[in-house]
């Protein structure tokens, strides 16, 4: 199993929750990633590419596993900060 995901990484939970709310109201995920994310992936709209089991930290991976392609999940906290995650693909 492999997944493809994009994310927006921020240090503040309140900001992450606000960004998630804006996405659910129709804001462009990629635009918000470029503007707010602290991850180098922000230059590509938050795209992390394809990854398999064990390649991402556990809370991130388990959140992506629960998402269907095209959907955005709840805010996830890891040691890196707070993530807004969008699943963009899945391969069996």
Coordinates of C-alpha atoms in Angstrom, one line a residue:
X1 CA 0.0 0.0 0.0
X2 CA 1.2 3.5 -0.9
X3 CA -0.3 6.9 -0.3
X4 CA 0.2 10.4 -1.7
X5 CA -0.5 13.3 0.4
X6 CA -0.1 17.1 0.8
X7 CA 0.1 18.9 4.0
X8 CA 0.3 22.3 5.7
X9 CA 2.6 22.3 8.7
X10 CA 2.3 25.1 11.3
X11 CA 3.5 25.6 14.9
X12 CA 0.1 26.8 16.3
X13 CA -3.0 24.6 16.7
X14 CA -5.4 27.6 16.4
X15 CA -3.8 28.5 13.0
X16 CA -4.1 24.9 11.8
X17 CA -7.8 24.8 12.8
X18 CA -8.4 28.1 11.1
X19 CA -6.7 26.9 7.9
X20 CA -8.8 23.7 8.0
X21 CA -12.0 25.7 8.4
X22 CA -11.0 27.9 5.4
X23 CA -10.3 24.8 3.2
X24 CA -13.7 23.3 4.1
X25 CA -15.3 26.7 3.1
X26 CA -13.7 26.4 -0.3
X27 CA -10.2 28.0 0.0
X28 CA -7.5 26.5 -2.2
X29 CA -5.4 24.0 -0.2
X30 CA -2.3 24.5 -2.3
X31 CA -2.4 28.3 -2.0
X32 CA -2.7 28.1 1.8
X33 CA 0.2 25.6 1.9
X34 CA 2.4 28.0 -0.1
X35 CA 1.5 30.9 2.2
X36 CA 1.5 29.3 5.7
X37 CA 3.3 26.0 5.8
X38 CA 6.7 25.9 7.5
X39 CA 7.7 22.7 5.6
X40 CA 9.9 22.9 2.5
X41 CA 7.1 21.1 0.6
X42 CA 5.2 24.5 0.6
X43 CA 6.9 25.4 -2.6
X44 CA 5.0 22.6 -4.3
X45 CA 1.7 23.4 -2.6
X46 CA 2.4 21.0 0.3
X47 CA 2.9 17.9 -2.0
X48 CA 4.9 15.2 -0.2
X49 CA 4.8 12.7 -3.1
X50 CA 4.2 8.9 -2.7
X51 CA 5.2 7.1 0.4
X52 CA 4.8 3.6 1.9
X53 CA 4.4 2.3 5.4
X54 CA 6.9 3.5 8.0
X55 CA 8.1 6.5 5.9
X56 CA 6.2 9.1 7.8
X57 CA 5.8 9.6 11.6
X58 CA 3.1 7.3 13.0
X59 CA 0.3 9.9 13.7
X60 CA 0.7 11.4 10.2
X61 CA 0.6 7.9 8.5
X62 CA -2.4 6.7 10.5
X63 CA -4.3 9.9 9.6
X64 CA -3.5 9.5 5.9
X65 CA -4.6 5.8 6.0
X66 CA -8.1 7.0 7.2
X67 CA -8.6 9.5 4.3
X68 CA -9.9 8.8 0.9
X69 CA -8.2 10.5 -2.1
X70 CA -9.3 14.1 -2.4
X71 CA -10.3 14.4 1.3
X72 CA -8.8 16.6 4.0
X73 CA -8.6 15.3 7.6
X74 CA -8.7 16.8 11.0
X75 CA -5.7 18.6 12.4
X76 CA -2.9 16.1 13.4
X77 CA -0.2 16.9 16.0
X78 CA 3.3 15.4 15.6
X79 CA 6.7 16.4 17.0
X80 CA 7.0 18.7 14.0
X81 CA 3.9 20.8 14.8
X82 CA 0.3 20.7 13.5
X83 CA -0.6 19.3 10.1
X84 CA -3.6 19.8 7.9
X85 CA -3.4 16.7 5.6
X86 CA -5.0 16.1 2.2
X87 CA -4.8 12.6 0.7
X88 CA -4.2 13.0 -3.0
X89 CA -3.7 9.3 -4.0
X90 CA -3.7 5.7 -2.9
X91 CA -2.2 2.5 -4.5
X92 CA -2.8 -1.0 -3.3

